Structure formats: C-alpha cells, structure tokens
mmCIF file of C-alpha atoms in Angstrom:
data_model
loop_
_atom_site.group_PDB
_atom_site.id
_atom_site.type_symbol
_atom_site.label_atom_id
_atom_site.label_comp_id
_atom_site.label_asym_id
_atom_site.label_seq_id
_atom_site.Cartn_x
_atom_site.Cartn_y
_atom_site.Cartn_z
ATOM 1 C CA MET A 30 96.348 112.831 35.513
ATOM 2 C CA GLU A 31 96.690 111.271 32.051
ATOM 3 C CA GLY A 32 94.905 107.643 31.929
ATOM 4 C CA ASP A 33 93.385 107.854 35.270
ATOM 5 C CA GLU A 34 89.772 107.111 35.790
ATOM 6 C CA GLU A 35 88.029 110.512 36.724
ATOM 7 C CA GLY A 36 87.182 111.088 40.610
ATOM 8 C CA LEU A 37 89.512 108.111 41.349
ATOM 9 C CA GLU A 38 92.671 108.893 43.314
ATOM 10 C CA GLU A 39 95.053 106.398 44.380
ATOM 11 C CA GLU A 40 95.192 106.124 48.011
ATOM 12 C CA VAL A 41 98.582 106.144 49.884
ATOM 13 C CA VAL A 42 98.494 103.805 53.071
ATOM 14 C CA ALA A 43 101.371 104.398 55.445
ATOM 15 C CA PRO A 44 102.460 101.044 57.272
ATOM 16 C CA LEU A 45 101.407 100.752 60.796
ATOM 17 C CA VAL A 46 104.498 100.749 63.176
ATOM 18 C CA VAL A 47 104.008 99.780 66.611
ATOM 19 C CA ASP A 48 107.257 100.241 68.637
ATOM 20 C CA SER A 49 106.766 98.406 71.743
ATOM 21 C CA LYS A 50 109.151 97.282 74.372
ATOM 22 C CA ASN A 51 107.267 94.425 74.587
ATOM 23 C CA PRO A 52 105.920 92.877 71.006
ATOM 24 C CA GLY A 53 103.483 89.603 71.198
ATOM 25 C CA LYS A 54 102.686 90.388 74.787
ATOM 26 C CA SER A 55 98.792 90.694 76.407
ATOM 27 C CA VAL A 56 97.660 93.907 78.073
ATOM 28 C CA ILE A 57 98.087 91.790 81.320
ATOM 29 C CA GLU A 58 101.525 90.409 80.554
ATOM 30 C CA ARG A 59 102.889 94.259 79.893
ATOM 31 C CA TYR A 60 101.140 95.972 82.605
ATOM 32 C CA PHE A 61 100.610 93.305 85.764
ATOM 33 C CA THR A 62 102.721 91.226 87.719
ATOM 34 C CA GLN A 63 100.955 87.984 88.147
ATOM 35 C CA TYR A 64 100.355 85.958 90.962
ATOM 36 C CA PHE A 65 98.181 83.141 92.121
ATOM 37 C CA ALA A 66 96.395 81.542 95.171
ATOM 38 C CA MET A 67 96.271 78.186 94.853
ATOM 39 C CA ASN A 68 95.028 75.156 96.841
ATOM 40 C CA GLU A 69 94.414 71.390 96.325
ATOM 41 C CA GLN A 70 90.749 72.256 95.581
ATOM 42 C CA PHE A 71 91.926 74.016 92.764
ATOM 43 C CA GLU A 72 89.669 77.379 94.001
ATOM 44 C CA ASP A 73 92.466 79.044 91.881
ATOM 45 C CA GLN A 74 92.486 82.399 91.818
ATOM 46 C CA TYR A 75 94.955 85.394 89.770
ATOM 47 C CA VAL A 76 96.361 88.681 91.819
ATOM 48 C CA TYR A 77 97.428 90.875 89.448
ATOM 49 C CA LYS A 78 99.440 93.747 90.500
ATOM 50 C CA HIS A 79 99.569 96.670 88.153
ATOM 51 C CA PHE A 80 102.200 98.789 88.403
ATOM 52 C CA ASN A 81 100.925 101.270 90.612
ATOM 53 C CA ASN A 82 100.249 98.678 92.850
ATOM 54 C CA LEU A 83 96.478 97.821 92.574
ATOM 55 C CA PHE A 84 95.738 94.283 93.050
ATOM 56 C CA VAL A 85 93.101 92.981 90.392
ATOM 57 C CA ILE A 86 91.492 89.994 92.022
ATOM 58 C CA GLY A 87 89.599 87.130 89.895
ATOM 59 C CA LEU A 88 88.963 83.333 88.908
ATOM 60 C CA ALA A 89 92.413 81.811 87.601
ATOM 61 C CA SER A 90 91.561 79.809 84.406
ATOM 62 C CA THR A 91 92.669 76.649 86.186
ATOM 63 C CA HIS A 92 89.639 77.104 89.164
ATOM 64 C CA PHE A 93 87.615 73.979 89.290
ATOM 65 C CA ALA A 94 84.255 75.861 88.309
ATOM 66 C CA PHE A 95 86.037 75.966 84.667
ATOM 67 C CA LYS A 96 86.676 72.288 84.668
ATOM 68 C CA ASN A 97 85.455 70.655 81.395
ATOM 69 C CA GLY A 98 82.286 72.863 81.148
ATOM 70 C CA GLU A 99 80.873 70.744 83.659
ATOM 71 C CA LYS A 100 78.897 73.668 85.759
ATOM 72 C CA THR A 101 78.071 77.209 85.091
ATOM 73 C CA ILE A 102 78.222 80.340 86.989
ATOM 74 C CA LYS A 103 74.298 81.189 88.013
ATOM 75 C CA SER A 104 75.191 83.786 90.382
ATOM 76 C CA VAL A 105 77.371 86.166 91.909
ATOM 77 C CA ASN A 106 76.612 87.492 95.740
ATOM 78 C CA PHE A 107 78.839 90.259 97.295
ATOM 79 C CA ASP A 108 76.633 89.962 100.664
ATOM 80 C CA VAL A 109 78.864 87.812 102.368
ATOM 81 C CA SER A 110 79.872 89.448 105.905
ATOM 82 C CA SER A 111 78.008 91.813 107.988
ATOM 83 C CA ARG A 112 79.217 94.830 105.634
ATOM 84 C CA SER A 113 78.221 94.006 101.847
ATOM 85 C CA ARG A 114 81.046 94.778 99.744
ATOM 86 C CA LEU A 115 78.374 96.577 97.044
ATOM 87 C CA ASN A 116 77.982 98.958 99.481
ATOM 88 C CA ASN A 117 81.772 99.888 99.897
ATOM 89 C CA GLN A 118 82.275 103.731 99.312
ATOM 90 C CA VAL A 119 85.694 105.577 98.827
ATOM 91 C CA SER A 120 86.357 109.024 98.167
ATOM 92 C CA GLY A 121 89.165 111.397 97.630
ATOM 93 C CA LYS A 122 92.246 111.267 96.247
ATOM 94 C CA GLY A 123 93.493 108.642 98.782
ATOM 95 C CA LYS A 124 90.478 106.793 98.163
ATOM 96 C CA LYS A 125 89.652 106.581 101.874
ATOM 97 C CA GLY A 126 86.935 104.542 103.548
ATOM 98 C CA GLY A 127 86.946 101.639 101.680
ATOM 99 C CA ILE A 128 86.595 98.148 103.799
ATOM 100 C CA GLN A 129 89.650 96.677 105.277
ATOM 101 C CA LEU A 130 90.452 92.992 104.113
ATOM 102 C CA LYS A 131 92.744 90.470 104.998
ATOM 103 C CA PRO A 132 93.620 87.561 102.668
ATOM 104 C CA ASN A 133 91.017 85.342 103.956
ATOM 105 C CA ASP A 134 88.327 87.784 104.075
ATOM 106 C CA PRO A 135 85.526 87.250 101.485
ATOM 107 C CA LEU A 136 84.723 89.069 98.730
ATOM 108 C CA CYS A 137 81.999 87.291 97.048
ATOM 109 C CA SER A 138 80.112 83.766 96.712
ATOM 110 C CA ILE A 139 79.756 82.141 93.605
ATOM 111 C CA LEU A 140 76.372 79.770 92.644
ATOM 112 C CA LEU A 141 76.893 77.131 90.079
ATOM 113 C CA SER A 142 74.542 75.309 88.187
ATOM 114 C CA ASP A 143 74.415 72.294 89.990
ATOM 115 C CA GLY A 144 73.670 74.125 93.286
ATOM 116 C CA SER A 145 77.308 74.067 94.867
ATOM 117 C CA SER A 146 78.578 77.222 95.982
ATOM 118 C CA PHE A 147 82.141 78.940 96.721
ATOM 119 C CA THR A 148 83.608 81.888 98.088
ATOM 120 C CA VAL A 149 86.358 83.696 96.566
ATOM 121 C CA LYS A 150 88.715 85.702 98.971
ATOM 122 C CA SER A 151 90.698 88.474 98.810
ATOM 123 C CA CYS A 152 93.943 86.813 98.797
ATOM 124 C CA VAL A 153 95.672 90.298 99.915
ATOM 125 C CA THR A 154 95.574 93.014 102.820
ATOM 126 C CA GLY A 155 94.187 96.283 101.545
ATOM 127 C CA SER A 156 91.253 98.301 101.186
ATOM 128 C CA LEU A 157 88.472 97.535 98.573
ATOM 129 C CA LEU A 158 88.154 100.219 95.995
ATOM 130 C CA GLU A 159 85.584 98.574 93.720
ATOM 131 C CA VAL A 160 83.855 95.123 93.140
ATOM 132 C CA ASN A 161 82.462 94.141 89.727
ATOM 133 C CA GLU A 162 79.047 94.892 89.725
ATOM 134 C CA LYS A 163 78.880 93.750 86.007
ATOM 135 C CA LEU A 164 79.117 90.245 87.381
ATOM 136 C CA LEU A 165 75.672 90.815 89.038
ATOM 137 C CA GLU A 166 73.955 90.848 85.597
ATOM 138 C CA ASP A 167 76.117 88.847 83.622
ATOM 139 C CA PRO A 168 77.873 86.377 86.207
ATOM 140 C CA SER A 169 79.080 84.466 82.455
ATOM 141 C CA LEU A 170 81.704 87.271 82.322
ATOM 142 C CA LEU A 171 83.708 84.999 84.882
ATOM 143 C CA SER A 172 84.256 82.012 82.762
ATOM 144 C CA LEU A 173 83.810 83.918 79.121
ATOM 145 C CA LYS A 174 86.214 87.106 80.625
ATOM 146 C CA ASN A 175 87.793 85.928 83.372
ATOM 147 C CA GLU A 176 90.964 87.584 83.210
ATOM 148 C CA THR A 177 89.309 91.187 81.679
ATOM 149 C CA ASP A 178 85.611 92.036 82.034
ATOM 150 C CA GLY A 179 85.333 88.825 84.385
ATOM 151 C CA PHE A 180 87.594 90.554 87.379
ATOM 152 C CA ILE A 181 85.674 90.471 90.696
ATOM 153 C CA ALA A 182 87.426 93.404 92.885
ATOM 154 C CA ILE A 183 90.396 95.832 92.935
ATOM 155 C CA ILE A 184 92.313 96.388 96.019
ATOM 156 C CA GLN A 185 94.763 99.111 97.219
ATOM 157 C CA PRO A 186 97.427 97.860 99.519
ATOM 158 C CA LYS A 187 98.250 99.981 102.206
ATOM 159 C CA PHE A 188 101.627 101.451 101.272
ATOM 160 C CA GLY A 189 103.869 99.100 103.808
ATOM 161 C CA ASP A 190 102.045 96.194 102.582
ATOM 162 C CA LYS A 191 102.182 96.648 98.843
ATOM 163 C CA ASP A 192 105.012 94.027 98.300
ATOM 164 C CA LYS A 193 103.323 91.182 100.718
ATOM 165 C CA VAL A 194 102.647 88.719 98.154
ATOM 166 C CA ASP A 195 104.972 86.044 99.708
ATOM 167 C CA HIS A 196 102.125 83.759 100.383
ATOM 168 C CA LEU A 197 101.075 83.971 96.733
ATOM 169 C CA SER A 198 102.652 81.705 94.022
ATOM 170 C CA THR A 199 104.338 83.803 90.769
ATOM 171 C CA GLN A 200 103.305 83.092 87.171
ATOM 172 C CA GLU A 201 106.026 80.439 87.051
ATOM 173 C CA GLU A 202 105.668 78.429 90.080
ATOM 174 C CA TYR A 203 101.577 78.452 88.785
ATOM 175 C CA LYS A 204 102.274 77.124 85.380
ATOM 176 C CA ARG A 205 104.699 74.584 86.913
ATOM 177 C CA ILE A 206 102.230 73.375 89.939
ATOM 178 C CA ARG A 207 99.195 73.357 87.126
ATOM 179 C CA ASN A 208 101.480 71.629 84.621
ATOM 180 C CA ILE A 209 100.713 74.492 81.998
ATOM 181 C CA SER A 210 102.842 74.665 79.447
ATOM 182 C CA THR A 211 103.915 78.174 77.672
#
C-alpha cells in the first residue's frame, strides 16, 4: 500500500463479545447453589451444590479462623476417624467405594497458629469422592482461596438425598444472619 511503512500491516482486532445468561457473575454464582452451615461459634462452612448434584465443602469467609487475621491456619489433618479420609478410594462410573458420611461426620481437623484446633464436618449425607490433598502442603489455601483452590472435600449424595439440604441456610439467609451486604 502506498504510504505504509514496509513490513507493517494494520492489525484488525475483533471485539470480544461474551454471550452469557448471567453476565457479571462468578463461576460459583453461575454453576452452584450456595448453602451454608452456621452456628453461634462462627464455625461457618459453605456447601456448594453443583448442577450435577455434587457438593463442594469448605470454610465460609465468616468462619472464626479468618476473623481479623488474628490466627493463621498451620495444618490440615484428614486422619479424623477410624478410616482416614486420605485413604478414600472410589472407582467406576458410579464412583463406588467412597466413605459414607452423615452431616455431623468429620472431614478433617485444622490446627491454628495459636495452638487451637477445630473439626470440619461433612454437612451433608453422601459418599466422599475426594479430599483436597493440596491443603496438606499449603494450608494457607483455606484462607487465601477458600472458595476455589481451598475447598476441603467433594461429596456425592445418594440419589434420593440430593435435595436434602433443609438443615442448611440459603445464601440469602446466610447474608441476613451474618449481616453481609450484597
């Protein structure tokens, strides 16, 4: 072309168009129904139900372990019952063989920097599919990325129990009770 410098061509960039039914929402907001287990001691946990009916369990941002940065998480221990959660093995398309859990069964214990510890419960009935082994080497994921890389476990409910979450609070109830503004 006349007047153009040799070797330089004008780059044409097409605008990025994102067609989403839920613009501006996070992955968690788009693909999970959010439930919460709360108590007066602020041992708050989230229970995210994926559209495939699997539950992802972790510590909610209002958990006492995150209060004002007073304490840090030192370690995570999955040896909390007669059968270590680390030895859980599932196989096949139906994910058979996972440890059967009830809502108050322990998933792990967490040691804090002040020497105190607490137990994380499963919150739902189902079969343990996976525990997050990354937490063994990097327990800070629980506080730095608690809703993503810092999840604790994935649980598959029995087919008839997939909707049994009445004992948990919805996201709206959680925000109202914990006085969280949107």
